[in-house]
Amino acid sequence: MVFLLPETTGLMVPRASVEKTLTLLKQRGLLNAQLKIRSENDHIRIPLSREPFAWELEMIRNDVPDVKLCESEFPERQEKTTKPADLLSDKLPPHLLASLPHAVDFVGDIAVVEMPPELEPHKLAIGAAILKAHKRVRTVLSKSSPVNGVYRLRTFEIIGGDARTQTVHKEHGCVYHVDLAKAYFSSRLSYEHLRVASLVKENETVVDMFAGIGPFAILTAKKHANARVFAVDLNPDAYQLLRKNVLVNRVMGKVTPILGDIRKVVNERLAGVADRVIMNLPERAIEYVDVACKALKPEGGVIHYYQFVDSPDPLEAARNQFAEALSQTDRQLLRVSEARIVRGVAPFKYQVVVDAEIK
Ligand SMILES: C[S@@+](CC[C@H](N)C(=O)[O-])C[C@H]1O[C@@H](n2cnc3c(N)ncnc32)[C@H](O)[C@@H]1O
């Protein structure tokens, strides 16, 4: 039997953009998996788990300009998925149920949550509910610090399942060995990894300046038979995982992992080699614009520049700050081919990327 529910907020999306929209919604925990998608001529209606914030809608529109909010009836899925909230309904009072973490990040078989302070006394019950609701999950981690330090790491508390931070994560057909406590990795950058790797052209040489465990570098090498990537990181644990990931994804010879400080590495062996440079260190990339310019071939190329911004016009602010840093070098900005919000990292604070063509 199919039940139609009262009207629910949804997104109306052109048929051709459904896959991309679903990926973006899932990453943000905005897809209502209890309800079915509706098909209508050349459009699809996708049910949302809640009303998106204006900035979330703007982020989605950056990638899928034609999405529209709509109010529609959506049929209920026959097999109801179990949600942690359902499993906790007799254990927590309603006001605490409302503050359950909405966004659960899945990295391999690990679930990562941010626990609001009022739920701290109930964290083990919440960990157990997440394990029960998501059969593939073996470990539940609660973030216990912000991302910090040169290696961009955070600490975690294990609130359910096996006591470990290592796992194997699959993204866009690549396999990544990950250790969340020892090397940076975020499944929220999945679309960005794909976007940048898809922009690379055959025969290009890419320098991934802050490569981590390799999600930009390895996907780029997998997607392009003749691309060459130098993947650099300062963190010895990230470098060891990167080497392993190069082996398991069979991109030896195409991705060259390098351990070291990017400034030194470019000076010593990567000056003038790159058609494209990836600068995914959003809190400090501004300090390395001169290094990116040095890595580019003399005739120029493309820089993917990342930055955290909390100004009212984040795209304009990132474009201006990048242009200002570039003006201190001997390079010229030909054009910004794209500037987009990658994700919200805090209220009114965004990670932004600027794709710049440089000569
Ligand atoms: C935000 S993480 C990005 C990881 C990766 N690009 C991804 O998408 O998962 C930034 C990485 O830059 C590395 N890093 C920081 N400073 C560096 C430097 N001066 N030279 C090379 N790597 C550096 C850190 O160790 C960290 O792994």
XYZ file of C-alpha atoms and ligand atoms in Angstrom:
386
model
C 0.000 0.000 0.000
C 1.254 3.506 -0.836
C 0.478 6.387 1.519
C 0.476 9.988 0.371
C 1.612 12.317 3.125
C 0.682 15.933 3.784
C 2.710 18.385 1.757
C 6.453 18.286 2.358
C 9.146 20.687 1.216
C 10.997 19.375 -1.806
C 13.248 20.436 -4.651
C 12.092 20.513 -8.265
C 15.047 19.580 -10.463
C 15.506 19.108 -14.235
C 15.754 15.388 -15.003
C 19.353 15.729 -16.261
C 20.534 17.114 -12.889
C 18.991 14.518 -10.566
C 22.145 12.498 -9.816
C 24.182 15.599 -9.002
C 21.400 17.031 -6.806
C 20.945 13.754 -4.905
C 24.700 13.621 -4.160
C 24.642 17.204 -2.845
C 21.533 16.584 -0.710
C 22.908 13.340 0.764
C 26.181 15.054 1.692
C 24.223 17.643 3.675
C 21.744 15.227 5.251
C 18.934 17.033 3.407
C 17.438 14.075 1.534
C 14.306 12.601 3.074
C 14.944 8.885 2.589
C 11.551 7.947 4.023
C 9.734 9.442 1.041
C 9.831 8.599 -2.649
C 11.051 10.852 -5.423
C 8.292 11.949 -7.864
C 8.716 12.054 -11.621
C 6.942 14.652 -13.788
C 7.642 15.077 -17.527
C 11.107 16.684 -17.710
C 11.309 17.410 -13.950
C 11.794 15.369 -10.777
C 10.598 16.341 -7.303
C 12.947 15.308 -4.472
C 11.645 15.269 -0.849
C 13.750 17.106 1.740
C 14.269 16.147 5.379
C 13.890 19.805 6.397
C 13.660 23.294 4.914
C 17.180 24.184 3.661
C 18.896 27.330 4.966
C 19.295 30.100 2.364
C 23.035 29.425 2.158
C 22.458 25.706 1.605
C 20.096 26.478 -1.263
C 22.649 28.882 -2.695
C 25.338 26.185 -2.520
C 23.123 23.722 -4.369
C 22.256 26.375 -6.977
C 25.966 26.948 -7.585
C 26.086 23.451 -9.061
C 22.497 23.012 -10.238
C 21.225 26.491 -11.135
C 17.696 25.383 -12.097
C 16.540 23.883 -8.766
C 13.350 25.312 -7.245
C 11.850 24.801 -3.796
C 8.360 23.250 -3.931
C 5.668 21.961 -1.579
C 4.394 18.559 -2.734
C 2.884 15.314 -1.569
C 5.429 12.508 -1.706
C 4.520 8.806 -1.422
C 5.987 7.047 1.596
C 8.545 4.333 0.950
C 7.059 0.951 1.759
C 10.103 -0.245 3.670
C 10.615 2.366 6.354
C 14.256 2.867 7.263
C 14.984 2.919 10.983
C 16.263 6.260 12.162
C 18.361 6.746 15.317
C 15.629 9.139 16.533
C 13.018 6.340 16.340
C 15.294 4.006 18.310
C 15.811 6.665 20.977
C 12.229 7.881 21.260
C 11.631 6.011 24.549
C 15.072 6.873 25.972
C 15.292 10.653 25.468
C 12.799 13.413 26.256
C 11.344 15.181 23.151
C 13.393 18.375 23.609
C 16.612 16.308 23.490
C 15.399 14.218 20.537
C 15.109 17.495 18.637
C 18.818 18.224 19.152
C 20.056 14.854 17.852
C 22.873 15.398 15.321
C 21.244 15.846 11.881
C 24.399 15.343 9.877
C 26.163 12.008 10.231
C 29.289 11.732 8.057
C 30.089 8.245 6.824
C 33.721 7.380 6.139
C 33.959 3.721 5.213
C 32.326 1.840 8.092
C 32.803 4.740 10.534
C 30.032 7.221 11.380
C 31.165 10.641 12.606
C 28.863 12.986 14.530
C 29.066 16.315 16.311
C 27.441 15.957 19.706
C 25.633 19.032 21.107
C 26.649 19.601 24.780
C 23.135 18.832 26.094
C 23.376 15.307 24.609
C 26.765 14.474 26.191
C 25.195 12.383 29.017
C 23.380 10.294 26.370
C 26.248 9.848 23.906
C 26.625 6.073 24.387
C 22.887 5.514 23.786
C 23.167 7.661 20.639
C 26.230 5.701 19.458
C 24.342 2.435 19.969
C 21.303 3.774 18.062
C 23.489 4.843 15.114
C 25.096 1.370 15.029
C 21.664 -0.248 15.042
C 20.168 2.072 12.410
C 23.095 1.795 9.968
C 24.015 -1.844 9.509
C 27.291 -1.138 7.674
C 28.619 1.058 10.492
C 31.104 -0.610 12.863
C 32.384 2.432 14.784
C 30.763 5.692 15.868
C 33.032 8.672 16.568
C 32.059 11.947 18.198
C 34.154 15.002 17.246
C 35.902 16.220 20.403
C 37.897 19.143 18.977
C 37.842 21.439 15.976
C 40.217 20.701 13.068
C 43.507 22.353 13.973
C 47.298 22.362 13.629
C 49.471 22.189 10.528
C 48.267 18.677 9.720
C 44.581 19.740 10.006
C 43.571 17.034 12.491
C 40.882 16.772 15.141
C 40.442 14.420 18.077
C 37.541 11.998 18.456
C 35.807 10.109 21.193
C 34.617 6.588 20.400
C 30.937 6.396 21.382
C 30.008 3.076 19.782
C 31.399 -0.110 18.234
C 35.056 -0.972 17.608
C 37.692 1.306 19.134
C 39.482 2.483 15.991
C 39.833 5.447 13.659
C 41.127 3.555 10.592
C 38.862 2.367 7.824
C 38.652 1.897 4.061
C 36.464 4.420 2.237
C 35.188 4.258 -1.340
C 34.676 7.435 -3.370
C 33.969 7.716 -7.111
C 35.324 4.235 -7.754
C 38.580 4.777 -5.792
C 39.513 3.023 -2.557
C 41.124 5.015 0.253
C 42.817 3.764 3.417
C 41.977 6.444 5.977
C 42.932 7.116 9.595
C 40.773 9.980 10.799
C 42.953 10.600 13.871
C 46.229 10.729 11.933
C 45.542 12.298 8.517
C 42.892 14.730 7.242
C 39.973 13.308 5.276
C 36.417 14.589 4.813
C 33.683 12.788 2.884
C 32.015 16.218 2.536
C 34.586 17.117 -0.131
C 33.527 14.192 -2.317
C 31.844 16.372 -4.959
C 34.777 18.811 -4.992
C 37.243 15.956 -5.584
C 35.137 14.858 -8.558
C 34.644 18.384 -9.901
C 38.354 19.212 -9.975
C 39.440 15.791 -11.298
C 36.880 16.179 -14.106
C 38.355 19.537 -15.156
C 41.827 18.051 -15.705
C 42.699 17.567 -19.372
C 44.626 14.668 -20.907
C 48.431 15.044 -20.743
C 48.292 17.633 -17.974
C 50.775 17.713 -15.108
C 49.086 18.532 -11.805
C 50.670 19.575 -8.512
C 48.401 18.735 -5.554
C 50.090 20.972 -2.960
C 48.231 19.725 0.131
C 47.337 16.200 -0.957
C 46.405 14.477 2.330
C 45.704 10.806 1.679
C 45.220 11.549 -2.041
C 41.538 12.019 -3.020
C 42.193 14.731 -5.661
C 45.406 13.154 -6.961
C 44.273 9.543 -7.209
C 40.889 10.276 -8.789
C 42.606 12.558 -11.327
C 45.041 9.793 -12.264
C 42.238 7.210 -12.472
C 40.115 9.408 -14.745
C 42.839 10.465 -17.181
C 45.102 7.935 -18.872
C 47.909 10.438 -19.484
C 47.686 12.789 -16.525
C 50.666 13.047 -14.173
C 50.198 14.180 -10.556
C 52.746 15.231 -7.929
C 51.000 14.809 -4.569
C 52.731 16.572 -1.682
C 52.017 16.495 2.046
C 53.944 17.452 5.153
C 52.290 14.923 7.459
C 54.241 11.607 7.508
C 51.064 9.616 8.331
C 49.160 11.214 5.428
C 52.135 10.424 3.165
C 52.175 6.735 4.231
C 48.418 6.435 3.577
C 48.840 8.258 0.250
C 51.526 5.765 -0.826
C 49.279 2.867 0.127
C 46.333 4.428 -1.747
C 48.467 4.925 -4.860
C 49.255 1.181 -4.767
C 45.730 -0.096 -4.099
C 44.288 2.137 -6.821
C 47.034 1.093 -9.261
C 48.152 4.584 -10.207
C 51.866 4.003 -9.573
C 53.956 5.998 -12.033
C 51.073 8.454 -12.569
C 50.879 9.804 -8.998
C 54.196 10.646 -7.321
C 53.762 10.977 -3.519
C 56.217 13.429 -1.953
C 56.736 13.987 1.786
C 57.700 17.552 2.664
C 56.900 21.223 2.996
C 55.443 22.359 -0.339
C 57.558 25.541 -0.410
C 60.764 23.527 -0.166
C 59.516 20.780 -2.523
C 58.572 23.273 -5.264
C 61.870 25.138 -4.901
C 63.904 21.952 -5.090
C 62.069 19.879 -7.698
C 58.679 21.128 -8.939
C 59.344 24.662 -10.238
C 57.723 25.278 -13.636
C 56.265 21.759 -14.068
C 52.504 22.221 -13.607
C 49.571 22.905 -15.935
C 47.313 22.889 -12.877
C 47.813 23.388 -9.135
C 45.391 22.352 -6.352
C 45.644 24.421 -3.138
C 43.291 22.647 -0.711
C 44.489 24.192 2.562
C 41.653 26.695 3.040
C 42.879 28.362 6.243
C 46.381 29.115 4.902
C 46.410 28.765 1.093
C 46.761 32.565 0.796
C 50.324 32.217 2.171
C 51.259 29.845 -0.650
C 49.946 31.646 -3.763
C 53.545 32.546 -4.698
C 54.514 28.849 -4.391
C 51.605 27.812 -6.650
C 52.745 30.396 -9.221
C 56.261 29.026 -9.076
C 55.013 25.471 -9.671
C 53.099 26.541 -12.825
C 54.737 26.239 -16.238
C 56.203 29.518 -17.564
C 53.258 29.839 -19.993
C 50.798 29.547 -17.078
C 47.915 27.257 -16.168
C 45.052 26.860 -13.709
C 45.057 27.286 -9.911
C 42.247 25.860 -7.745
C 42.474 28.121 -4.712
C 40.548 27.300 -1.492
C 39.775 29.664 1.355
C 37.545 29.929 4.423
C 35.512 33.145 4.304
C 33.049 34.686 6.755
C 32.256 37.908 4.910
C 28.740 38.734 3.589
C 29.805 38.121 -0.039
C 32.105 35.099 0.325
C 32.789 34.614 -3.402
C 33.745 38.236 -3.979
C 35.950 38.233 -0.840
C 37.838 35.087 -1.933
C 38.266 36.387 -5.515
C 39.644 39.698 -4.214
C 42.017 38.167 -1.667
C 43.375 35.720 -4.232
C 43.841 38.531 -6.811
C 45.635 40.643 -4.185
C 48.038 37.784 -3.310
C 48.631 37.123 -7.025
C 49.472 40.779 -7.633
C 52.507 40.295 -5.341
C 53.932 37.737 -7.832
C 55.182 38.059 -11.412
C 52.055 36.279 -12.742
C 48.828 37.697 -14.159
C 45.215 36.694 -13.661
C 43.648 35.953 -17.060
C 40.191 35.130 -15.697
C 38.336 33.441 -12.872
C 36.555 30.575 -14.642
C 34.528 29.668 -11.548
C 34.069 30.681 -7.919
C 31.777 28.538 -5.801
C 30.858 27.798 -2.217
C 32.120 24.291 -1.453
C 30.333 23.960 1.902
C 29.258 25.841 4.985
C 31.675 25.201 7.869
C 29.914 27.278 10.564
C 27.034 29.754 10.588
C 27.951 32.408 7.982
C 31.380 30.842 7.369
C 32.059 29.054 4.090
C 34.761 27.119 2.320
C 35.078 28.731 -1.115
C 37.015 27.684 -4.217
C 38.287 30.038 -6.913
C 39.355 28.449 -10.230
C 41.771 30.923 -11.805
C 43.492 30.913 -15.187
C 46.976 32.387 -14.790
C 49.701 33.384 -17.224
C 42.734 20.244 4.370
S 43.922 18.964 4.227
C 43.570 18.536 2.531
C 43.666 17.102 2.207
C 43.220 16.688 0.834
N 43.475 17.661 -0.186
C 41.767 16.259 0.822
O 40.980 16.770 0.033
O 41.423 15.362 1.605
C 45.439 19.865 4.107
C 46.698 19.018 4.092
O 47.818 19.901 3.880
C 48.930 19.413 4.606
N 49.863 20.538 4.764
C 49.775 21.596 5.613
N 50.813 22.428 5.437
C 51.574 21.912 4.431
C 52.773 22.342 3.783
N 53.404 23.473 4.112
N 53.271 21.563 2.791
C 52.650 20.413 2.426
N 51.511 19.965 3.014
C 50.982 20.703 3.999
C 48.329 18.870 5.879
O 49.176 17.883 6.462
C 46.980 18.280 5.377
O 47.087 16.899 5.124
